[in-house]
Each structure stands twice: as C-alpha cells, then as structure tokens.
XYZ file of C-alpha atoms in Angstrom:
604
model
C 0.002 -0.087 -0.129
C 1.519 3.469 -0.914
C 2.000 6.268 1.423
C -1.143 8.142 -0.038
C -3.570 4.929 0.551
C -2.463 4.251 3.751
C -3.087 7.736 5.036
C -6.524 7.550 3.310
C -7.294 4.242 5.127
C -6.148 5.714 8.409
C -8.355 8.680 8.038
C -11.205 6.627 7.587
C -10.504 4.244 10.804
C -10.087 7.518 12.566
C -13.351 8.809 11.394
C -15.149 5.717 11.878
C -13.737 5.100 15.515
C -14.671 9.058 16.731
C -18.264 8.557 14.962
C -18.761 5.320 16.914
C -17.541 7.375 20.055
C -19.974 9.735 19.356
C -23.240 7.416 18.703
C -22.376 6.120 22.443
C -22.432 9.307 23.781
C -25.662 10.012 22.063
C -27.110 6.680 23.531
C -27.668 5.350 19.936
C -30.319 2.418 20.008
C -31.723 -0.066 17.534
C -35.463 -1.013 17.400
C -37.288 -3.442 15.308
C -38.387 -2.373 12.034
C -42.022 -2.208 10.684
C -42.222 -3.465 7.335
C -43.840 -0.786 4.920
C -45.587 -2.214 1.885
C -45.627 -0.385 -1.341
C -41.919 0.187 -2.119
C -38.910 -1.592 -3.472
C -35.366 -0.827 -2.427
C -32.016 -2.959 -3.279
C -29.439 -1.651 -0.733
C -26.247 -2.098 -1.603
C -23.035 -2.148 0.750
C -19.702 -1.672 -0.753
C -16.822 -3.147 1.573
C -13.072 -2.112 0.620
C -9.583 -3.167 1.930
C -6.900 -0.494 1.023
C -8.372 0.719 -1.926
C -6.759 3.465 -4.219
C -9.254 5.825 -3.709
C -9.639 8.796 -6.246
C -8.834 12.310 -5.027
C -9.264 15.380 -7.186
C -6.499 16.571 -8.345
C -7.438 20.459 -8.641
C -9.015 21.908 -5.288
C -11.646 23.862 -5.391
C -13.491 26.544 -3.171
C -16.374 25.848 -0.335
C -19.417 26.911 -1.076
C -21.628 27.257 2.108
C -25.610 27.309 1.774
C -28.274 27.377 4.697
C -31.785 25.759 4.066
C -34.432 26.632 6.432
C -37.230 23.880 6.293
C -40.462 26.144 6.763
C -43.993 26.243 5.896
C -45.292 28.782 3.769
C -48.717 29.498 2.052
C -48.952 29.073 -1.324
C -51.584 29.576 -3.953
C -52.000 27.997 -7.506
C -55.412 27.138 -9.458
C -57.131 29.265 -6.890
C -56.147 27.175 -3.923
C -54.131 28.625 -1.256
C -52.467 26.168 1.117
C -49.606 25.768 3.466
C -46.789 23.756 2.078
C -43.065 22.776 3.271
C -40.628 24.765 1.433
C -36.888 25.746 1.905
C -36.465 29.356 2.470
C -39.898 30.039 1.918
C -39.390 29.003 -1.783
C -41.218 26.990 -4.252
C -39.188 25.462 -6.167
C -36.399 25.674 -3.681
C -33.265 27.655 -4.201
C -30.574 27.107 -6.736
C -27.237 25.183 -5.541
C -24.428 26.458 -8.210
C -20.823 24.905 -7.644
C -17.964 24.228 -10.016
C -16.344 20.509 -10.291
C -13.808 19.921 -7.583
C -15.712 22.670 -5.233
C -16.797 21.598 -1.587
C -20.384 22.193 -0.808
C -21.433 22.818 2.638
C -25.719 22.804 3.354
C -26.671 23.539 6.505
C -30.620 22.522 7.146
C -32.194 23.576 9.907
C -36.247 21.939 10.364
C -38.414 24.309 11.743
C -41.365 22.277 10.938
C -43.169 19.097 12.619
C -42.526 16.751 9.604
C -39.169 14.990 9.647
C -36.940 15.863 7.006
C -33.864 14.937 4.930
C -32.356 16.146 1.626
C -30.965 13.806 -1.168
C -28.365 15.234 -3.697
C -29.680 13.704 -6.429
C -26.683 12.485 -8.769
C -23.901 13.564 -6.866
C -21.614 10.970 -6.255
C -21.112 11.259 -2.756
C -17.393 9.522 -3.307
C -16.831 8.780 0.754
C -19.480 10.729 1.884
C -22.207 8.406 1.892
C -23.362 9.616 5.240
C -24.446 13.024 3.086
C -26.615 11.499 0.227
C -29.676 12.000 1.970
C -32.089 8.977 1.994
C -33.499 8.660 5.693
C -33.227 5.830 7.339
C -30.741 4.519 4.600
C -27.812 6.639 5.176
C -29.047 8.828 7.706
C -31.674 9.128 10.240
C -34.195 11.920 9.347
C -33.725 15.726 10.858
C -36.540 16.278 13.281
C -38.188 19.069 14.379
C -35.802 21.723 15.552
C -32.827 19.718 14.354
C -30.053 20.956 12.413
C -28.069 18.640 9.866
C -24.501 19.732 7.994
C -24.411 17.899 4.579
C -20.616 18.259 3.579
C -19.339 16.897 0.393
C -17.057 17.567 -2.538
C -18.317 17.408 -6.088
C -15.582 15.136 -7.710
C -15.417 14.355 -11.595
C -19.105 15.724 -12.119
C -20.261 18.435 -14.095
C -23.563 19.778 -15.699
C -27.063 19.677 -14.439
C -28.447 17.761 -11.301
C -31.050 18.499 -8.464
C -32.051 18.420 -4.583
C -35.343 16.978 -3.078
C -36.828 16.085 0.157
C -36.263 11.873 0.471
C -38.865 10.929 3.060
C -42.497 10.328 2.741
C -43.998 12.930 -0.125
C -42.067 15.739 0.882
C -40.616 15.956 -2.286
C -43.421 17.100 -3.931
C -42.377 20.620 -2.510
C -39.100 20.286 -1.475
C -36.742 20.565 -4.308
C -34.668 22.635 -6.454
C -31.842 22.967 -9.014
C -28.189 22.245 -8.932
C -25.776 23.564 -11.472
C -22.277 22.500 -11.608
C -20.387 24.090 -13.853
C -16.927 22.896 -15.155
C -13.496 23.928 -13.267
C -12.105 27.066 -14.268
C -11.096 27.752 -17.845
C -12.500 24.182 -18.910
C -14.917 25.346 -21.691
C -18.310 23.224 -22.607
C -17.511 20.505 -25.325
C -20.020 22.439 -27.306
C -20.277 26.419 -28.187
C -20.697 28.373 -25.313
C -24.539 29.974 -24.631
C -25.687 33.105 -24.405
C -27.556 32.320 -21.232
C -28.252 29.227 -19.147
C -31.764 28.650 -17.812
C -32.920 25.783 -15.115
C -36.546 24.725 -16.110
C -37.598 22.178 -13.430
C -40.874 20.344 -13.946
C -43.104 19.284 -11.052
C -46.675 18.630 -9.751
C -49.016 20.301 -7.640
C -51.730 19.122 -5.696
C -54.868 21.509 -3.899
C -54.414 18.995 -0.875
C -52.038 17.942 1.408
C -49.674 15.204 -0.171
C -48.750 14.312 3.350
C -52.558 13.156 3.448
C -52.432 11.868 0.115
C -49.811 9.220 0.674
C -51.141 8.726 4.150
C -54.360 7.306 2.417
C -52.728 5.338 0.056
C -50.820 3.804 2.489
C -53.822 2.843 4.862
C -55.744 1.605 1.998
C -53.488 0.082 -0.293
C -54.832 1.565 -3.350
C -52.851 3.936 -5.719
C -52.414 7.573 -4.411
C -54.611 10.280 -5.417
C -53.456 11.779 -9.008
C -51.901 15.422 -8.758
C -54.188 18.499 -10.131
C -51.593 19.761 -12.439
C -48.152 19.406 -13.726
C -45.746 22.958 -13.520
C -42.727 24.310 -15.073
C -40.738 26.136 -12.774
C -43.679 25.895 -10.195
C -46.041 27.343 -12.092
C -49.076 25.076 -14.279
C -49.605 27.321 -17.072
C -52.366 28.768 -18.908
C -53.964 25.429 -20.190
C -55.133 25.082 -16.500
C -58.222 26.835 -15.251
C -57.399 29.969 -13.090
C -53.712 29.782 -13.864
C -53.007 32.249 -16.730
C -50.994 34.203 -14.564
C -49.245 31.696 -12.982
C -47.459 30.831 -16.580
C -43.559 30.608 -16.896
C -42.050 32.934 -19.561
C -38.674 32.242 -21.252
C -38.000 35.771 -22.925
C -35.097 35.393 -25.651
C -33.449 37.107 -28.163
C -33.095 36.422 -31.615
C -30.032 34.678 -33.154
C -28.782 33.481 -29.657
C -28.184 30.177 -28.478
C -29.541 29.071 -24.737
C -28.640 26.398 -22.705
C -31.863 24.558 -21.084
C -30.878 22.927 -17.864
C -34.628 20.678 -17.912
C -34.886 18.701 -14.604
C -37.939 16.340 -13.894
C -38.882 16.460 -10.563
C -42.379 15.236 -10.864
C -43.060 12.209 -8.086
C -45.152 10.083 -10.657
C -44.499 10.618 -14.489
C -42.472 10.672 -17.301
C -42.811 13.457 -19.675
C -42.626 14.433 -23.264
C -41.139 18.273 -23.399
C -41.539 19.995 -26.881
C -41.108 23.649 -27.676
C -43.427 24.751 -30.610
C -41.403 25.354 -34.240
C -38.205 24.804 -32.628
C -35.801 21.856 -32.647
C -33.704 21.304 -29.374
C -30.323 19.680 -29.362
C -29.488 17.149 -26.804
C -25.749 17.743 -25.163
C -26.190 16.088 -21.638
C -28.170 13.694 -19.513
C -27.692 13.379 -15.655
C -24.762 15.364 -15.780
C -22.795 13.315 -18.554
C -21.976 14.822 -21.911
C -23.933 13.036 -24.536
C -22.872 12.743 -28.518
C -25.325 16.042 -29.516
C -28.279 15.257 -31.494
C -31.228 17.362 -32.838
C -35.015 16.427 -32.045
C -37.975 18.427 -31.640
C -39.271 16.322 -28.453
C -37.589 14.956 -25.572
C -38.600 12.213 -22.889
C -37.508 12.911 -19.172
C -38.492 10.218 -16.640
C -38.696 11.086 -13.153
C -35.055 11.915 -11.630
C -33.274 12.510 -14.742
C -32.013 15.781 -15.923
C -31.156 17.041 -19.687
C -29.217 20.001 -21.085
C -30.649 21.006 -24.392
C -29.374 23.843 -26.460
C -32.367 26.177 -27.893
C -30.708 27.954 -30.792
C -33.468 30.955 -31.586
C -34.715 32.443 -34.881
C -32.611 34.820 -36.540
C -35.063 37.525 -36.899
C -38.089 38.359 -34.650
C -40.672 36.349 -35.616
C -44.141 38.219 -35.235
C -45.205 35.095 -32.729
C -45.270 33.469 -29.137
C -44.503 29.709 -29.015
C -45.875 27.384 -26.259
C -43.384 24.916 -24.353
C -45.309 22.066 -23.146
C -44.626 18.953 -21.087
C -47.367 16.016 -20.871
C -47.217 12.222 -19.457
C -45.714 9.271 -21.377
C -48.162 6.737 -19.844
C -48.072 2.870 -19.238
C -49.854 0.423 -17.284
C -53.278 0.507 -15.903
C -53.548 3.081 -12.874
C -54.906 6.434 -13.183
C -52.755 9.171 -13.918
C -52.871 12.932 -14.510
C -53.723 13.419 -18.568
C -52.832 17.068 -18.776
C -50.663 19.209 -19.690
C -48.380 22.320 -18.228
C -46.908 24.930 -20.489
C -44.992 27.775 -20.745
C -44.482 30.661 -23.335
C -41.500 31.581 -25.166
C -41.288 34.992 -25.708
C -38.591 36.919 -28.440
C -37.700 40.465 -27.484
C -39.942 42.709 -29.415
C -37.875 45.050 -31.636
C -37.703 48.677 -30.291
C -39.850 49.707 -33.526
C -42.400 47.037 -33.681
C -46.232 48.216 -33.743
C -47.434 44.745 -31.821
C -47.691 44.116 -28.432
C -46.862 40.178 -26.943
C -50.840 39.791 -26.442
C -51.605 40.427 -29.806
C -49.128 37.732 -31.317
C -49.684 34.839 -32.554
C -49.696 31.589 -30.497
C -48.163 28.472 -31.793
C -48.360 24.988 -29.908
C -46.350 22.120 -29.982
C -47.449 18.471 -31.406
C -46.164 16.129 -28.580
C -46.381 12.419 -29.011
C -49.006 10.273 -28.355
C -49.418 9.504 -24.479
C -48.783 5.797 -24.621
C -46.042 6.310 -27.442
C -43.636 3.812 -26.184
C -42.089 3.201 -29.482
C -40.982 6.776 -29.304
C -39.521 6.308 -25.856
C -37.691 3.522 -26.894
C -36.264 5.195 -30.041
C -35.103 8.489 -27.872
C -33.292 6.531 -25.278
C -31.345 4.725 -27.856
C -30.017 8.149 -29.650
C -28.437 9.022 -25.772
C -24.650 8.229 -26.433
C -22.179 9.230 -24.203
C -19.668 11.679 -25.543
C -16.650 9.191 -25.431
C -13.564 11.245 -26.209
C -10.316 11.219 -24.343
C -11.475 14.237 -22.490
C -14.771 12.518 -21.263
C -14.176 8.877 -22.053
C -16.717 6.432 -21.600
C -15.131 3.778 -18.813
C -17.487 0.903 -19.341
C -16.609 -2.262 -17.623
C -15.505 -4.785 -20.314
C -15.557 -7.774 -17.761
C -18.444 -8.349 -15.197
C -17.566 -10.016 -11.714
C -21.353 -10.065 -10.555
C -24.314 -10.741 -12.217
C -27.700 -9.636 -10.764
C -31.175 -10.198 -12.640
C -34.079 -8.079 -11.287
C -37.703 -8.395 -11.806
C -39.209 -4.874 -11.276
C -42.886 -5.788 -10.349
C -46.198 -4.595 -9.046
C -47.693 -7.356 -6.912
C -49.894 -7.533 -4.151
C -49.680 -8.024 0.095
C -52.693 -9.377 2.732
C -55.083 -6.718 3.904
C -54.900 -6.393 7.733
C -57.154 -8.196 9.554
C -60.776 -6.894 9.518
C -60.042 -4.176 7.003
C -61.302 -3.582 3.724
C -58.425 -2.444 1.111
C -58.488 -0.659 -2.454
C -55.762 -2.762 -4.228
C -56.599 -5.509 -6.664
C -59.173 -7.086 -4.286
C -60.993 -5.909 -1.396
C -58.411 -7.905 0.651
C -55.162 -6.919 -0.777
C -52.862 -4.238 -1.191
C -51.141 -2.762 -4.226
C -47.095 -3.676 -3.185
C -44.214 -3.034 -5.605
C -41.045 -5.203 -5.519
C -37.565 -6.506 -6.781
C -37.228 -10.090 -6.845
C -40.195 -10.450 -5.281
C -38.839 -8.555 -2.183
C -40.973 -5.526 -0.994
C -38.645 -3.082 1.134
C -39.273 -2.989 4.933
C -38.197 0.967 6.477
C -35.558 0.244 9.644
C -36.311 3.251 12.231
C -32.336 3.495 12.266
C -30.194 4.128 9.585
C -28.522 1.380 7.370
C -25.269 3.149 7.235
C -25.092 4.170 10.600
C -25.522 0.749 11.864
C -23.204 -0.866 9.781
C -20.423 1.792 11.122
C -21.768 1.162 14.523
C -21.056 -2.888 14.267
C -24.999 -2.956 15.249
C -26.411 -4.123 12.054
C -27.626 -7.121 13.481
C -31.381 -7.989 13.397
C -31.483 -4.870 11.498
C -30.881 -5.983 8.123
C -30.029 -9.563 6.529
C -27.535 -10.041 3.376
C -29.641 -12.364 1.698
C -31.073 -10.318 -1.206
C -31.788 -12.760 -4.071
C -29.321 -12.331 -7.163
C -32.271 -13.780 -9.577
C -35.742 -13.997 -8.887
C -37.234 -16.927 -6.398
C -39.095 -18.370 -9.472
C -39.113 -18.112 -13.178
C -41.996 -17.567 -15.674
C -43.015 -16.009 -18.641
C -42.052 -12.715 -17.093
C -43.849 -10.239 -20.040
C -46.618 -13.274 -20.808
C -49.341 -14.357 -18.715
C -48.734 -13.489 -15.306
C -48.667 -15.889 -12.631
C -51.946 -16.563 -10.288
C -49.826 -15.806 -7.082
C -49.119 -12.299 -6.981
C -48.346 -11.759 -3.406
C -44.767 -10.546 -2.165
C -42.472 -10.949 0.283
C -40.920 -8.020 2.449
C -38.105 -7.710 4.330
C -34.806 -5.364 4.939
C -32.507 -7.199 2.718
C -28.745 -6.046 1.230
C -26.202 -7.249 -0.970
C -22.489 -7.014 -0.093
C -20.371 -6.485 -2.789
C -16.153 -6.229 -2.591
C -14.859 -2.728 -3.185
C -14.075 -2.298 -7.025
C -16.566 -5.087 -8.000
C -17.530 -4.622 -11.780
C -21.093 -5.341 -11.820
C -23.943 -6.149 -14.673
C -27.669 -5.745 -13.443
C -30.438 -6.615 -15.794
C -34.064 -5.122 -15.104
C -36.906 -6.873 -16.611
C -40.451 -5.060 -16.191
C -42.912 -8.112 -15.823
C -46.844 -8.321 -16.612
C -47.764 -9.314 -13.152
C -50.885 -6.291 -12.655
C -50.096 -5.262 -16.118
C -46.610 -4.095 -17.612
C -45.632 -0.441 -17.056
C -42.416 1.615 -17.521
C -40.415 1.690 -14.055
C -38.112 4.777 -13.446
C -35.169 3.144 -11.523
C -32.568 5.332 -9.651
C -29.043 3.972 -8.120
C -27.568 6.334 -5.408
C -24.174 6.711 -5.135
C -22.923 5.551 -8.477
C -23.122 6.076 -12.242
C -24.071 3.193 -14.669
C -23.881 2.819 -18.117
C -27.060 1.638 -20.146
C -25.431 -0.922 -22.423
C -28.707 -2.844 -23.472
C -32.359 -2.666 -23.773
C -35.058 -4.404 -25.299
C -38.809 -5.869 -25.151
C -40.185 -8.967 -24.240
C -38.245 -11.375 -22.174
C -34.151 -10.521 -21.462
C -32.455 -13.323 -23.095
C -29.115 -14.085 -21.692
C -27.877 -16.069 -24.297
C -28.576 -13.950 -27.105
C -29.021 -10.207 -25.874
C -25.413 -9.580 -24.651
C -24.002 -9.985 -28.034
C -25.742 -6.729 -28.868
C -24.882 -4.652 -25.884
C -22.814 -1.298 -26.469
C -19.400 -1.361 -24.475
C -18.333 1.496 -26.538
C -20.130 4.812 -25.785
C -23.153 3.838 -23.985
C -25.336 6.483 -22.171
C -23.945 6.877 -18.532
C -26.827 7.923 -16.187
C -28.358 7.878 -12.525
C -31.740 7.223 -13.310
C -33.333 5.117 -16.057
C -36.632 3.813 -16.868
C -37.045 -0.073 -17.099
C -39.077 0.001 -20.817
C -43.000 -1.212 -20.152
C -42.874 -4.954 -21.347
C -39.223 -4.814 -21.778
C -35.989 -4.795 -20.144
C -32.660 -3.057 -19.670
C -29.243 -3.795 -18.861
C -26.633 -1.752 -16.908
C -23.328 -1.794 -16.096
C -21.507 -0.163 -13.263
C -18.059 -0.074 -10.865
C -18.859 -0.355 -7.118
C -15.978 2.061 -6.113
C -17.788 3.925 -3.973
C -17.402 2.580 -0.126
C -20.576 2.668 2.216
C -24.324 2.258 1.308
C -26.002 3.135 -1.928
C -29.141 1.567 -3.197
C -31.389 0.785 -6.133
C -34.515 1.976 -5.969
C -37.756 3.049 -8.212
C -39.347 6.668 -8.396
C -43.118 6.642 -7.381
C -45.337 4.676 -7.626
C -44.192 2.335 -5.414
C -40.810 3.867 -3.779
C -39.178 4.791 -0.723
C -40.626 8.537 -1.334
C -44.223 7.392 -0.914
C -43.335 6.067 2.487
C -45.239 7.500 5.364
C -44.182 8.416 8.877
C -45.760 9.668 12.103
C -44.525 13.371 12.430
C -41.996 13.727 14.963
C -40.797 9.591 14.787
C -37.287 9.623 13.939
C -33.907 7.414 14.961
C -34.022 7.493 18.654
C -32.094 9.992 20.619
C -29.962 10.610 17.245
C -28.513 13.707 16.501
C -26.943 14.925 13.417
C -22.952 14.242 13.739
C -22.014 17.727 12.866
C -18.395 17.821 14.538
C -17.560 15.088 12.155
C -19.031 16.734 8.869
C -15.759 18.959 8.402
C -13.702 15.635 7.996
C -15.801 13.825 6.031
C -15.014 14.922 2.733
C -12.094 14.560 0.510
C-alpha cells in the first residue's frame, strides 16, 4: 500500500472510531423495523480493503448554503395551502458550484415533519452519510434539529437537483443544482448566450402527506396531482392559472442552454417547444454525443441539457413550450399538460404587442407512445472522447437479474383495502421482495457494528421463480417483505438486468441508483435472453446515467463499478418507492443527532 492509500485508510478508520464514540455518547439504539408495503429497494453495501481512492487533483473552493425548512402559504389553481419549503421558496433555491468544489449545506428543520435532503446524482465519494435518504444513509432531521451536509463534487459537471427524501415531501421540497466545469475549462459545445434551469413538478390542491397516508392505509394507488408545473407554475392550459405561467424571454439569433429537470413524483414527461428544434448535449450531468430532436422524454429523477437556437429574426409570434405524461400501465394518471411561453424580445420599432401575437402550440407524441420513448433512449450515447471517456466495465465480476414488479400484499385483518381486490394492497417489489423500512439508518448501524437483526445480507440475485415475465402472469401475485442488502467487495464490476413484468400489468419503471453512475449497455422488449441479448450490448459509448426507465414490457441492462465504499441503493421512483413511505410526524431514529463535528472531516 502506497503512502497516500495508507493515509486515506487511516483517516477513514479514525473517522469511523470518532463516529462510534460519538454515537455511544448519544445513546443510539436500534429498534425493530415495521414492514412498509408498496416500496421496493435494493440496498448495496460496498466494503473495501486498502483501495486506491480517487482524489480530486484540483482543489476547488467551499460554498456554503443554508436551508431553513419552513411552512409557506402558496396559491396555485385558485387554491391556497401551506406547504413545506426551503427558505419559503417553491421551487427551492438553486445550488451553484463548480467541479471540485466542496459544498456545505446547513439544514435547519422548523416544521413538524421529519426531513432529509437527497442530492440526486451526486456521487458522494467517501461521503455516503451526506446522500440523504432517510433511514438508509441517515436518520431524518427532526423538528428543531440541524444537519450539516458536507460533500465534494468529484469528476462531475452539469445539471442535477436536490429534493426531500422522506414520505412525499419531495412534491414541494426540491430545487436545481448547477455544476459548472472547472475554471478555464470550456463546454464541449459552443458557449451559450444564457443558461436557464427548467424544472418540472406537480401540484396537488390538497396536502400531499394526506394523499400518501391514505394510499398506505387503503393499499390503493395515490390520488393523482391536479397539475404539472414548469418552475412551480402550472401555466395557461389550466383553469385559474393564466397568471401563473413561466415565460422564457429570448433574443433572436442566440443560443440558450436549457437545464431540464424532472422533479415530478409520478410521471415521465414529453417536452417540446413549438416550431423549435432542441439539441441534446447532456443527460444526468454527463456529456452526450449531440443530436437534434423536436421532443425529449425525461423520467422522474432525470436531467437533460439542451441547446435552443432562437430564430435569426423576430418571428412575430409566441411559442408554447409544453410537457405532458408518457403513460404506461393500468393505473390512474394526470393526463393534463403544463405549459410555458417562449417570448421573443420585441424590436424597438415594432407596432405589435406581446398579447396580439399568434401563439403556436407543439405537437407532442401520444400519451402511450412507447416506440418514441424507446427510440429516444437509444439515441443517447456518451461523448466518449479522450477528455470525457466512457469507462464501461468490459468484464463482469457479479451479475444480477431483477424483476421489477407491482404485486400484492394481504390486507390487515378486519380491514377492507383498495388494491386489486378488497382483501389485498398494491405492493411493488424487486425479485419479489418489498422493502421494509428500518427505524435506524442502515449506514449508521453498519458503522456502529450494530446491524444484527436490522438487515440481512440475503437479497436474491435472481427471481425466486422463473416465469414468462411479459406473458401470462402467475396466479400468485403476493410479494414478501424484508430489509435485505447485497454486499459487494470494493471495485466489483457489476452487471444488472432489470426486467419489467406483466404482473398486474406491464408498465415503465424509472429506477435510480444512489452513489453511482451506470452505463446503459442494452435494452429491449419482451423477456431478456442471456444467451442472445449480450451480443448486442454497446460497450463502446453507451449512455452514462444515474436514473433509467425500465421499458414497459421490456428490460434494460446496466453496468457499473462498485468503487464508492459505503451504502448505496437501487430504488424505483414513484409509484411504489421509498418516496411514498409515510412516517408519523416527529418519529425518527431514537436519540439520534446529526454528527456535525465530523462533517468537516467527511469530504475528500
């Protein structure tokens, strides 16, 4: 082991020792976990011995932010309600940093809800405790408590976002993260005239915590949103919303970089700007080979950067920029459209006014256009040049095959439920296991050596029984539940195939991997064939992502290197994800406090 590795390993051991001592002082205890139905989660622990850990060569600056979690009255669609926000803003404040910067965010919880914040897509190299998912990498921040998130952005640049990672608070607690390249490092495309974050979301007229609470109690699907939003505004296509419309004001003959983010809870979205072409240059903070399209598809948790080149002259018109859902499955959904307006700056000598101009509308794909969804996904390829290589694992140490399914669990005795039958609840699963949420953070329990009884390491590598996954479903749709993890040695190269099933109907499943990026080496429809399909894998320049949609009635294959020690996880975004889990207000890990004194030593 070289001196640098010895120093890094010693520092980690010292940090773990200090953390253990502090947790003993706080009287940390472990309680049995109640099974939570309706979520699937694969938790991955990566252990290591004397790894060569990556260190950023160029040290950036430290950027400080403060997030006050507070209630704020907000009116949309002529409905005013009190929502949980960051600093009273909806959407929340923008985080701006450069590759190599250290980011420190002090989160103070002033509301009755537990809270945690996830920095979606940040690798969190050696800072897994700053990742944010409640009860997995940290205990939630309770009322009146403070937590200091402290991490360094290593080897990443582009658009990501942050959001609450407990219950359904993500519906209002979210905001953009803009990661600029290192100083004096240009984009691999022409510098844009201006950069504009555009973040899609959803709005409910009622309290979203009540929505998910009711769904968990009844076992039925949660009520759908009342509108989609662009930068928190529903737009002119909804009643009582014309004044709540996002307007993008542009100049002729300029190029704008639009940083698109899908922060919606439930739906993949088509997006288009009337009479304009978009050039895709980045996905999930990874540069891609540029390609032109009139419409993009973006799943919950994904980001896409596009270049918008405006017309060379004043067009004497306005243009609608609209988004609506891509729909698969048999559940209910919000089939409405959100819209903003692209407005050209009026010439000084123009006799027209903005209100007099004609408004053009885009032609979006049909709601169920799976063909477009598949073709768009296949067009995404990593830039894959010398400066930004695609380091795809060429060999595989560990293979997994996961079925991603919506099944059932039994209704409690003497209760009537609203699942597929009145005696069952809906329950999502990976390999027929529905995740049972613990009451103590798994990463904390591992560091303290107190994980016995909290989780088991027997997560199945394959489905418990094989069947025609996209054909006639089996008669038994019941799923099991448990807090199960998979343990991987450091630097293991992993291949994971995720297969949609027809149990309770085929549908697309957006899936997010915490702590890692992965390469989308293959995808297709029908059942995955391990003897034939790998021959068509792209191991040269596949898209590198942190979130992917498992195709409806199909499969997707990803590869990644388990090079980030700590606890990561694979989970689906709603429906059926940890974001849907409801916890009683004020209940968290017993006597747990944020280890703020260690926060300063947790970054590279």
